[in-house]
Amino acid sequence: MRRDLVAAVDAGAVKNTTECHARLLTYEYSLTLLPARAPLLEAFDALELEAACGAIVFRGGVHFLGATLELDGRDSGLTLSNYENEAAWLSGGVPLATTWARAANATYETRIDETFPYRGTILGLNVVEPHRRFVRARYPNGGGSVGVETRSGVGQVKSSDILSYGAPPVVPPAAQVYVADPAYAASASEHFNAYASGRCAFAGDPLCPCGAWRDTDGDGNWVSESYWCSNVSGGGWAEMDRGDGFWNGPVLPTNVTLRGGSDLAARAATWSPKARGEAVVTAWRAQGWFVDMFRVDDVVADGDGGATLTWSYGGFQGGRGWQVDGKKGIIDPLPPFYVENVREELDEADEWHFDNDTKILSYAHNGTGPPPEDWQFVAPDLATLISVVGTKEKPVEDVTIRGLGFRDASITYMDAWGVPSWAGNKNIRHDFNMHGFEFFVAV
């Protein structure tokens, strides 16, 4: 059910903090309290409040946004804050109506009738109170909820069970971009004083070493480029990103092959066809620099009891290539990984799985009987809760966000990612931008 801001405002609750009356938003689980893509000061106009007031105060509780709060130049001077001494949260999730029925052992199922306008499916599962985040069904088990799924040493397929990671073929180097400014000499290292990058012929070019990374340029065009595709990249282990004398740029694996007799190879033989295209492999780069995620295309058994998980999408999250042995043309060493979003691996408390075809949500409850009736389950849907975008002609100024908590944002690690110009062991989603911000820290 949706209501606009006017209907959701408690007209009797007013907080006077700056000689300006600000309406207080009330809290109900089932309501979306703010309109989609409506400048907040326009909502104030609708309430016949002074535009100069510029304040919205949220009462304690969880406010389900339903859409990104998009602020622009018309919202300059606006303050978003919590009510004094009350914990107010802005949620990017969709509250779920659940009727749990026992399926097997401690696993319970419920049909989901809600829709997810931004993600189209359930990619995460949380509870409002107690504030908990659960783990998608995975192998090896990760030890339950509260975000342990990428902690080093927890629930990893050991390197001894991995026969190999498939290395990509050698492809031509990316087109080189090099811009030097003689007036700029901040570093004693020659190439650190220049802009260097390698650019693919087109975004996602499979015949380019950095085709996995995609971002938009200043004109809004999709491109694939990276500092680490430059032939003059420098820094720790930069020789690996230049291909270690064998490849012509960063190396990302195309598959992982499990040894015959390994537990996961045997389990993979029992997976339903839906695992192909839904399962996600999370693998550590050697030395634990970062993790990369890959969407599994196929699971291929061999005659020796082994299996190979193949993929064609992913690997861009870490921003750099993997450690390789250029003399042998292989990926070495073999880092650990885990695989998630497989229904057959729903076997530990606090794991869950959603079948987007049948709309059945399955959850392994850590307790006696079904999940408590007062648990309000939430599926994160919005990746961006608040967007602040101005223009040169009408910038956004003096916007304050104070005392608010943010929760239930959707995972983004399978979205398009690009490499920032400052390089390093970092990577960002393609739509992450920050320009002209000033940050103040109270000490």
CSV table of C-alpha atoms in Angstrom, one decimal:
chain,number,residue,atom,x,y,z
A,1,MET,CA,0.0,0.0,0.0
A,2,ARG,CA,1.3,3.5,-0.9
A,3,ARG,CA,0.4,6.9,0.6
A,4,ASP,CA,1.8,10.2,-0.4
A,5,LEU,CA,3.6,12.5,2.0
A,6,VAL,CA,0.5,14.5,2.8
A,7,ALA,CA,-1.5,11.5,3.9
A,8,ALA,CA,1.5,10.1,6.0
A,9,VAL,CA,2.1,13.3,8.0
A,10,ASP,CA,1.0,13.6,11.5
A,11,ALA,CA,-0.5,17.1,11.5
A,12,GLY,CA,-0.5,17.3,15.3
A,13,ALA,CA,3.2,16.6,15.9
A,14,VAL,CA,5.4,19.6,15.4
A,15,LYS,CA,8.9,20.2,16.5
A,16,ASN,CA,10.1,23.8,16.7
A,17,THR,CA,13.9,23.9,16.5
A,18,THR,CA,14.9,26.9,14.3
A,19,GLU,CA,11.8,29.1,14.6
A,20,CYS,CA,10.5,27.0,11.7
A,21,HIS,CA,7.8,24.4,12.0
A,22,ALA,CA,8.7,21.0,10.5
A,23,ARG,CA,6.2,18.3,10.2
A,24,LEU,CA,7.0,14.9,11.6
A,25,LEU,CA,6.6,11.8,9.6
A,26,THR,CA,4.9,9.0,11.4
A,27,TYR,CA,6.0,5.4,11.3
A,28,GLU,CA,4.2,2.4,10.1
A,29,TYR,CA,5.7,-0.8,8.7
A,30,SER,CA,3.3,-1.2,5.9
A,31,LEU,CA,3.4,2.3,4.4
A,32,THR,CA,5.7,3.9,2.0
A,33,LEU,CA,6.0,7.4,3.5
A,34,LEU,CA,7.5,9.4,0.7
A,35,PRO,CA,6.5,9.9,-2.9
A,36,ALA,CA,8.7,8.6,-5.7
A,37,ARG,CA,11.0,11.2,-7.3
A,38,ALA,CA,9.3,14.3,-5.8
A,39,PRO,CA,11.5,17.1,-4.5
A,40,LEU,CA,10.8,17.3,-0.8
A,41,LEU,CA,10.3,21.0,-0.7
A,42,GLU,CA,7.4,20.6,-3.2
A,43,ALA,CA,5.9,18.2,-0.7
A,44,PHE,CA,6.2,21.0,1.9
A,45,ASP,CA,4.5,23.4,-0.5
A,46,ALA,CA,1.6,20.8,-0.7
A,47,LEU,CA,1.4,21.0,3.0
A,48,GLU,CA,1.3,24.8,2.9
A,49,LEU,CA,4.4,25.0,5.0
A,50,GLU,CA,6.9,27.8,4.5
A,51,ALA,CA,9.5,26.7,1.9
A,52,ALA,CA,12.2,28.4,3.9
A,53,CYS,CA,11.5,26.0,6.7
A,54,GLY,CA,13.5,23.3,4.9
A,55,ALA,CA,13.3,20.6,7.5
A,56,ILE,CA,11.8,17.1,7.6
A,57,VAL,CA,12.0,15.4,11.0
A,58,PHE,CA,11.5,11.6,11.0
A,59,ARG,CA,9.9,10.0,14.1
A,60,GLY,CA,11.5,6.9,15.5
A,61,GLY,CA,11.1,3.7,13.5
A,62,VAL,CA,11.8,2.4,10.1
A,63,HIS,CA,10.5,4.4,7.1
A,64,PHE,CA,10.3,2.4,3.9
A,65,LEU,CA,11.1,4.8,1.1
A,66,GLY,CA,9.8,2.8,-1.9
A,67,ALA,CA,11.9,4.9,-4.2
A,68,THR,CA,15.1,6.9,-4.1
A,69,LEU,CA,14.9,10.3,-2.5
A,70,GLU,CA,16.1,12.5,-5.4
A,71,LEU,CA,17.2,15.9,-4.3
A,72,ASP,CA,18.2,18.7,-6.7
A,73,GLY,CA,18.8,22.4,-6.6
A,74,ARG,CA,15.3,23.1,-5.5
A,75,ASP,CA,16.1,21.3,-2.3
A,76,SER,CA,19.0,23.5,-1.3
A,77,GLY,CA,18.9,24.4,2.4
A,78,LEU,CA,17.0,21.2,3.3
A,79,THR,CA,17.6,19.3,6.5
A,80,LEU,CA,16.6,15.7,7.0
A,81,SER,CA,16.9,14.6,10.6
A,82,ASN,CA,15.6,12.3,13.3
A,83,TYR,CA,13.3,13.4,16.1
A,84,GLU,CA,15.3,14.2,19.2
A,85,ASN,CA,16.3,11.1,21.1
A,86,GLU,CA,14.5,8.8,18.7
A,87,ALA,CA,16.1,6.3,16.4
A,88,ALA,CA,14.8,6.9,12.9
A,89,TRP,CA,15.8,4.6,9.9
A,90,LEU,CA,15.4,5.1,6.2
A,91,SER,CA,15.0,1.7,4.5
A,92,GLY,CA,15.5,0.7,0.9
A,93,GLY,CA,13.7,-2.5,1.4
A,94,VAL,CA,10.2,-4.0,0.7
A,95,PRO,CA,8.4,-5.4,3.8
A,96,LEU,CA,7.2,-8.9,3.2
A,97,ALA,CA,4.0,-10.5,4.3
A,98,THR,CA,5.0,-14.0,5.3
A,99,THR,CA,2.9,-17.1,6.2
A,100,TRP,CA,5.5,-19.8,7.0
A,101,ALA,CA,4.9,-23.5,6.5
A,102,ARG,CA,7.3,-26.2,7.4
A,103,ALA,CA,9.0,-27.8,4.4
A,104,ALA,CA,11.8,-30.1,5.8
A,105,ASN,CA,13.8,-30.3,9.0
A,106,ALA,CA,14.0,-26.7,10.2
A,107,THR,CA,13.4,-25.2,6.8
A,108,TYR,CA,10.2,-23.1,6.3
A,109,GLU,CA,8.6,-21.7,3.2
A,110,THR,CA,6.3,-18.9,2.3
A,111,ARG,CA,4.9,-17.5,-0.9
A,112,ILE,CA,5.9,-14.0,-1.7
A,113,ASP,CA,3.3,-11.8,-3.5
A,114,GLU,CA,5.2,-8.5,-3.2
A,115,THR,CA,7.0,-7.0,-6.2
A,116,PHE,CA,10.4,-5.5,-6.4
A,117,PRO,CA,10.4,-2.6,-8.8
A,118,TYR,CA,14.2,-2.1,-8.9
A,119,ARG,CA,15.7,-5.5,-8.5
A,120,GLY,CA,12.9,-7.7,-9.8
A,121,THR,CA,13.7,-10.4,-7.3
A,122,ILE,CA,14.9,-11.0,-3.7
A,123,LEU,CA,18.7,-10.5,-3.4
A,124,GLY,CA,18.9,-10.2,0.3
A,125,LEU,CA,16.8,-11.0,3.4
A,126,ASN,CA,16.7,-9.0,6.7
A,127,VAL,CA,14.5,-8.6,9.7
A,128,VAL,CA,13.5,-5.3,11.2
A,129,GLU,CA,13.7,-6.2,14.8
A,130,PRO,CA,16.0,-7.8,15.9
A,131,HIS,CA,18.0,-6.0,13.2
A,132,ARG,CA,19.5,-9.0,11.4
A,133,ARG,CA,20.8,-9.8,7.9
A,134,PHE,CA,20.7,-13.4,6.7
A,135,VAL,CA,22.9,-15.3,4.3
A,136,ARG,CA,21.9,-16.8,0.9
A,137,ALA,CA,22.1,-20.6,0.8
A,138,ARG,CA,25.8,-21.4,0.2
A,139,TYR,CA,28.6,-23.9,0.3
A,140,PRO,CA,30.6,-24.2,2.5
A,141,ASN,CA,28.4,-22.9,5.3
A,142,GLY,CA,29.4,-19.5,6.6
A,143,GLY,CA,28.4,-19.7,10.2
A,144,GLY,CA,25.0,-18.0,10.2
A,145,SER,CA,24.0,-14.4,9.9
A,146,VAL,CA,25.5,-11.0,10.7
A,147,GLY,CA,27.7,-10.6,7.7
A,148,VAL,CA,30.4,-13.3,8.0
A,149,GLU,CA,30.0,-14.4,4.4
A,150,THR,CA,33.2,-12.7,3.2
A,151,ARG,CA,35.4,-13.1,6.3
A,152,SER,CA,38.7,-14.7,5.4
A,153,GLY,CA,38.9,-18.3,6.7
A,154,VAL,CA,35.1,-18.7,7.2
A,155,GLY,CA,33.4,-21.2,5.0
A,156,GLN,CA,35.9,-21.5,2.1
A,157,VAL,CA,36.5,-24.2,-0.4
A,158,LYS,CA,40.1,-25.0,0.4
A,159,SER,CA,42.8,-24.7,-2.2
A,160,SER,CA,43.6,-28.4,-1.8
A,161,ASP,CA,40.1,-29.2,-3.3
A,162,ILE,CA,40.8,-26.9,-6.4
A,163,LEU,CA,42.5,-28.4,-9.4
A,164,SER,CA,42.8,-25.2,-11.3
A,165,TYR,CA,41.3,-21.8,-12.2
A,166,GLY,CA,40.9,-21.5,-16.0
A,167,ALA,CA,43.0,-18.7,-17.4
A,168,PRO,CA,41.6,-16.6,-20.3
A,169,PRO,CA,43.2,-16.7,-23.8
A,170,VAL,CA,45.8,-14.1,-24.7
A,171,VAL,CA,44.1,-11.1,-26.4
A,172,PRO,CA,45.6,-8.0,-27.9
A,173,PRO,CA,46.5,-5.1,-25.6
A,174,ALA,CA,44.0,-2.3,-25.0
A,175,ALA,CA,44.5,1.0,-26.9
A,176,GLN,CA,46.9,3.1,-24.9
A,177,VAL,CA,46.0,6.6,-23.6
A,178,TYR,CA,48.9,8.6,-22.1
A,179,VAL,CA,48.7,12.3,-21.3
A,180,ALA,CA,51.6,14.1,-19.6
A,181,ASP,CA,51.7,17.6,-18.2
A,182,PRO,CA,55.3,18.9,-17.9
A,183,ALA,CA,54.1,21.4,-15.3
A,184,TYR,CA,53.0,18.5,-13.0
A,185,ALA,CA,55.8,16.7,-11.3
A,186,ALA,CA,54.5,15.7,-7.9
A,187,SER,CA,56.3,12.3,-8.0
A,188,ALA,CA,59.8,11.2,-8.7
A,189,SER,CA,58.3,8.3,-10.6
A,190,GLU,CA,58.0,9.5,-14.2
A,191,HIS,CA,54.7,7.8,-15.1
A,192,PHE,CA,53.0,8.8,-11.9
A,193,ASN,CA,53.0,12.4,-13.2
A,194,ALA,CA,50.8,11.5,-16.2
A,195,TYR,CA,47.4,10.1,-17.0
A,196,ALA,CA,47.7,6.6,-18.3
A,197,SER,CA,45.0,4.1,-19.2
A,198,GLY,CA,44.1,1.3,-21.6
A,199,ARG,CA,40.8,1.6,-23.4
A,200,CYS,CA,38.9,-1.2,-25.2
A,201,ALA,CA,37.3,-0.8,-28.6
A,202,PHE,CA,33.8,-0.9,-27.0
A,203,ALA,CA,32.3,-1.5,-23.6
A,204,GLY,CA,32.5,-5.2,-22.6
A,205,ASP,CA,34.8,-6.1,-25.5
A,206,PRO,CA,35.7,-9.8,-24.9
A,207,LEU,CA,38.9,-9.4,-26.9
A,208,CYS,CA,40.3,-6.8,-24.6
A,209,PRO,CA,42.1,-7.4,-21.3
A,210,CYS,CA,40.0,-4.9,-19.4
A,211,GLY,CA,36.6,-5.6,-21.0
A,212,ALA,CA,35.1,-6.8,-17.7
A,213,TRP,CA,35.1,-3.3,-16.3
A,214,ARG,CA,32.4,-1.0,-17.6
A,215,ASP,CA,31.6,2.6,-16.7
A,216,THR,CA,30.2,5.7,-18.4
A,217,ASP,CA,32.4,8.6,-19.6
A,218,GLY,CA,31.7,12.3,-19.3
A,219,ASP,CA,29.3,12.1,-22.2
A,220,GLY,CA,27.3,9.2,-20.8
A,221,ASN,CA,28.7,6.6,-23.2
A,222,TRP,CA,29.6,3.2,-21.9
A,223,VAL,CA,33.3,2.4,-22.0
A,224,SER,CA,35.7,-0.3,-20.8
A,225,GLU,CA,39.0,1.2,-19.6
A,226,SER,CA,41.5,0.9,-16.7
A,227,TYR,CA,44.7,2.2,-15.4
A,228,TRP,CA,45.7,-1.4,-15.0
A,229,CYS,CA,45.4,-1.9,-18.8
A,230,SER,CA,48.1,0.7,-19.3
A,231,ASN,CA,51.5,-0.6,-20.3
A,232,VAL,CA,53.1,1.8,-17.8
A,233,SER,CA,51.1,1.0,-14.7
A,234,GLY,CA,53.1,1.0,-11.5
A,235,GLY,CA,52.7,0.0,-7.9
A,236,GLY,CA,52.7,-3.2,-5.9
A,237,TRP,CA,52.6,-6.3,-8.1
A,238,ALA,CA,51.8,-4.2,-11.2
A,239,GLU,CA,53.6,-6.7,-13.3
A,240,MET,CA,50.7,-9.1,-12.6
A,241,ASP,CA,48.2,-6.6,-14.1
A,242,ARG,CA,50.4,-6.3,-17.1
A,243,GLY,CA,50.2,-10.1,-17.6
A,244,ASP,CA,53.5,-11.1,-16.1
A,245,GLY,CA,55.1,-11.4,-19.6
A,246,PHE,CA,52.4,-13.8,-21.0
A,247,TRP,CA,49.1,-11.9,-21.2
A,248,ASN,CA,48.6,-8.3,-22.3
A,249,GLY,CA,46.8,-7.0,-19.3
A,250,PRO,CA,44.9,-8.0,-16.1
A,251,VAL,CA,43.9,-11.7,-15.9
A,252,LEU,CA,40.5,-12.9,-14.5
A,253,PRO,CA,39.6,-16.6,-14.3
A,254,THR,CA,36.9,-18.1,-16.6
A,255,ASN,CA,36.2,-21.1,-14.5
A,256,VAL,CA,37.2,-23.2,-11.5
A,257,THR,CA,37.8,-27.0,-11.7
A,258,LEU,CA,37.3,-29.1,-8.5
A,259,ARG,CA,39.4,-32.2,-7.9
A,260,GLY,CA,37.7,-35.6,-8.2
A,261,GLY,CA,36.4,-36.8,-4.9
A,262,SER,CA,36.0,-33.3,-3.4
A,263,ASP,CA,32.9,-32.7,-1.5
A,264,LEU,CA,31.7,-29.8,-3.6
A,265,ALA,CA,32.2,-31.7,-6.8
A,266,ALA,CA,29.9,-34.4,-5.5
A,267,ARG,CA,27.3,-31.9,-4.2
A,268,ALA,CA,27.3,-30.0,-7.5
A,269,ALA,CA,26.1,-33.1,-9.3
A,270,THR,CA,22.8,-32.9,-7.2
A,271,TRP,CA,22.1,-29.2,-8.0
A,272,SER,CA,19.0,-28.4,-10.1
A,273,PRO,CA,19.4,-26.8,-13.5
A,274,LYS,CA,18.4,-23.5,-11.9
A,275,ALA,CA,21.8,-23.2,-10.3
A,276,ARG,CA,23.1,-22.5,-13.8
A,277,GLY,CA,22.6,-18.8,-14.2
A,278,GLU,CA,21.8,-18.2,-10.5
A,279,ALA,CA,24.7,-19.5,-8.5
A,280,VAL,CA,27.4,-17.0,-7.6
A,281,VAL,CA,31.0,-17.8,-6.9
A,282,THR,CA,32.9,-15.5,-4.5
A,283,ALA,CA,36.6,-16.0,-4.8
A,284,TRP,CA,39.5,-14.4,-3.0
A,285,ARG,CA,42.4,-12.9,-5.0
A,286,ALA,CA,45.6,-14.5,-3.8
A,287,GLN,CA,47.0,-12.8,-0.6
A,288,GLY,CA,43.4,-11.8,0.3
A,289,TRP,CA,43.6,-8.4,-1.4
A,290,PHE,CA,39.9,-8.5,-2.4
A,291,VAL,CA,37.1,-10.8,-3.4
A,292,ASP,CA,35.6,-11.2,-6.9
A,293,MET,CA,32.2,-12.5,-7.7
A,294,PHE,CA,31.2,-14.6,-10.8
A,295,ARG,CA,27.8,-15.7,-12.0
A,296,VAL,CA,27.9,-19.4,-12.8
A,297,ASP,CA,26.8,-20.3,-16.4
A,298,ASP,CA,27.3,-24.1,-16.2
A,299,VAL,CA,28.3,-27.0,-14.0
A,300,VAL,CA,30.2,-29.7,-16.0
A,301,ALA,CA,31.1,-33.0,-14.4
A,302,ASP,CA,34.1,-35.0,-15.5
A,303,GLY,CA,34.8,-38.7,-15.6
A,304,ASP,CA,37.0,-38.6,-12.5
A,305,GLY,CA,34.4,-37.3,-10.0
A,306,GLY,CA,35.5,-33.7,-10.5
A,307,ALA,CA,33.5,-30.8,-11.8
A,308,THR,CA,34.0,-27.4,-13.4
A,309,LEU,CA,32.0,-24.3,-12.7
A,310,THR,CA,32.2,-21.9,-15.7
A,311,TRP,CA,31.2,-18.3,-16.0
A,312,SER,CA,31.3,-15.4,-18.4
A,313,TYR,CA,30.2,-12.5,-16.2
A,314,GLY,CA,31.9,-11.0,-13.1
A,315,GLY,CA,35.3,-10.5,-11.7
A,316,PHE,CA,35.3,-6.7,-11.9
A,317,GLN,CA,34.7,-6.0,-8.2
A,318,GLY,CA,38.3,-5.9,-7.1
A,319,GLY,CA,39.5,-3.5,-9.8
A,320,ARG,CA,42.7,-5.5,-10.6
A,321,GLY,CA,43.7,-8.8,-12.1
A,322,TRP,CA,44.7,-12.0,-10.4
A,323,GLN,CA,48.1,-13.3,-9.5
A,324,VAL,CA,49.5,-15.4,-12.3
A,325,ASP,CA,52.6,-17.4,-13.4
A,326,GLY,CA,53.6,-15.9,-16.8
A,327,LYS,CA,56.3,-18.6,-17.4
A,328,LYS,CA,53.6,-21.3,-17.3
A,329,GLY,CA,50.6,-19.3,-18.5
A,330,ILE,CA,48.5,-20.3,-15.5
A,331,ILE,CA,46.7,-18.7,-12.6
A,332,ASP,CA,48.8,-19.5,-9.5
A,333,PRO,CA,48.4,-19.7,-6.5
A,334,LEU,CA,44.9,-21.1,-6.2
A,335,PRO,CA,42.9,-18.9,-3.8
A,336,PRO,CA,39.8,-20.2,-1.9
A,337,PHE,CA,36.2,-19.5,-2.8
A,338,TYR,CA,32.6,-20.2,-1.8
A,339,VAL,CA,29.4,-20.5,-3.9
A,340,GLU,CA,26.0,-19.1,-2.9
A,341,ASN,CA,22.4,-18.9,-4.1
A,342,VAL,CA,21.9,-22.6,-4.6
A,343,ARG,CA,18.7,-24.1,-3.2
A,344,GLU,CA,20.3,-27.5,-2.5
A,345,GLU,CA,22.8,-25.9,-0.2
A,346,LEU,CA,20.1,-24.6,2.2
A,347,ASP,CA,21.2,-26.6,5.2
A,348,GLU,CA,22.3,-24.2,7.9
A,349,ALA,CA,20.4,-22.0,10.3
A,350,ASP,CA,19.8,-18.5,9.0
A,351,GLU,CA,20.4,-19.4,5.4
A,352,TRP,CA,17.7,-18.6,2.8
A,353,HIS,CA,16.8,-19.0,-0.8
A,354,PHE,CA,14.2,-17.4,-3.2
A,355,ASP,CA,12.8,-19.1,-6.3
A,356,ASN,CA,11.8,-16.2,-8.6
A,357,ASP,CA,9.8,-18.6,-10.8
A,358,THR,CA,7.6,-20.1,-8.1
A,359,LYS,CA,7.9,-17.0,-5.7
A,360,ILE,CA,8.7,-19.3,-2.9
A,361,LEU,CA,11.0,-18.0,-0.1
A,362,SER,CA,12.7,-20.7,1.9
A,363,TYR,CA,14.4,-20.0,5.3
A,364,ALA,CA,16.2,-22.2,7.7
A,365,HIS,CA,15.1,-21.0,11.1
A,366,ASN,CA,17.5,-21.0,14.0
A,367,GLY,CA,15.0,-22.1,16.7
A,368,THR,CA,12.1,-24.3,17.6
A,369,GLY,CA,9.1,-24.0,15.2
A,370,PRO,CA,8.6,-21.3,12.5
A,371,PRO,CA,10.1,-17.8,12.7
A,372,PRO,CA,8.5,-15.7,15.3
A,373,GLU,CA,5.3,-14.0,14.1
A,374,ASP,CA,6.6,-10.6,15.2
A,375,TRP,CA,9.6,-10.8,12.9
A,376,GLN,CA,9.0,-8.4,10.0
A,377,PHE,CA,11.0,-9.7,7.1
A,378,VAL,CA,12.4,-7.2,4.6
A,379,ALA,CA,13.8,-7.7,1.1
A,380,PRO,CA,16.4,-5.0,0.2
A,381,ASP,CA,15.4,-3.4,-3.2
A,382,LEU,CA,16.9,0.1,-3.6
A,383,ALA,CA,20.6,0.4,-4.2
A,384,THR,CA,20.5,4.2,-3.7
A,385,LEU,CA,18.5,5.6,-0.8
A,386,ILE,CA,19.2,9.3,-1.3
A,387,SER,CA,20.5,10.9,-4.5
A,388,VAL,CA,21.7,14.5,-4.5
A,389,VAL,CA,22.2,15.9,-8.0
A,390,GLY,CA,22.7,19.5,-9.0
A,391,THR,CA,23.7,21.3,-12.1
A,392,LYS,CA,26.2,24.1,-12.8
A,393,GLU,CA,23.3,26.5,-13.2
A,394,LYS,CA,21.4,25.3,-10.1
A,395,PRO,CA,23.7,23.5,-7.7
A,396,VAL,CA,22.6,21.8,-4.5
A,397,GLU,CA,23.8,23.7,-1.5
A,398,ASP,CA,23.5,23.4,2.3
A,399,VAL,CA,21.8,20.0,2.5
A,400,THR,CA,22.1,18.4,5.9
A,401,ILE,CA,21.4,14.8,6.8
A,402,ARG,CA,21.7,14.3,10.5
A,403,GLY,CA,20.8,11.6,13.0
A,404,LEU,CA,19.3,9.2,10.5
A,405,GLY,CA,20.2,5.5,10.0
A,406,PHE,CA,20.2,3.8,6.7
A,407,ARG,CA,19.4,0.1,6.2
A,408,ASP,CA,18.1,-2.5,3.8
A,409,ALA,CA,20.1,-1.3,0.7
A,410,SER,CA,20.4,-3.9,-2.1
A,411,ILE,CA,23.6,-5.7,-2.8
A,412,THR,CA,25.5,-4.2,-5.8
A,413,TYR,CA,28.4,-6.5,-6.3
A,414,MET,CA,26.9,-8.0,-9.6
A,415,ASP,CA,26.2,-4.5,-11.0
A,416,ALA,CA,28.6,-2.9,-13.5
A,417,TRP,CA,31.8,-1.6,-11.9
A,418,GLY,CA,34.5,0.6,-13.3
A,419,VAL,CA,38.1,1.4,-12.1
A,420,PRO,CA,38.5,4.9,-10.7
A,421,SER,CA,41.2,7.1,-12.2
A,422,TRP,CA,43.3,7.0,-9.1
A,423,ALA,CA,43.6,3.2,-9.5
A,424,GLY,CA,44.9,1.3,-6.5
A,425,ASN,CA,43.2,-1.8,-5.2
A,426,LYS,CA,39.8,-0.2,-5.4
A,427,ASN,CA,36.8,-0.3,-7.6
A,428,ILE,CA,33.4,1.5,-7.7
A,429,ARG,CA,30.0,1.0,-9.1
A,430,HIS,CA,29.6,2.7,-12.4
A,431,ASP,CA,26.9,5.2,-11.1
A,432,PHE,CA,28.8,6.3,-8.0
A,433,ASN,CA,29.8,10.0,-8.3
A,434,MET,CA,30.7,12.7,-5.9
A,435,HIS,CA,31.4,16.2,-7.1
A,436,GLY,CA,31.6,19.4,-5.2
A,437,PHE,CA,30.9,18.0,-1.7
A,438,GLU,CA,32.3,19.4,1.5
A,439,PHE,CA,32.6,17.2,4.5
A,440,PHE,CA,32.7,18.4,8.1
A,441,VAL,CA,33.6,16.3,11.1
A,442,ALA,CA,32.7,17.3,14.6
A,443,VAL,CA,35.5,16.7,17.1
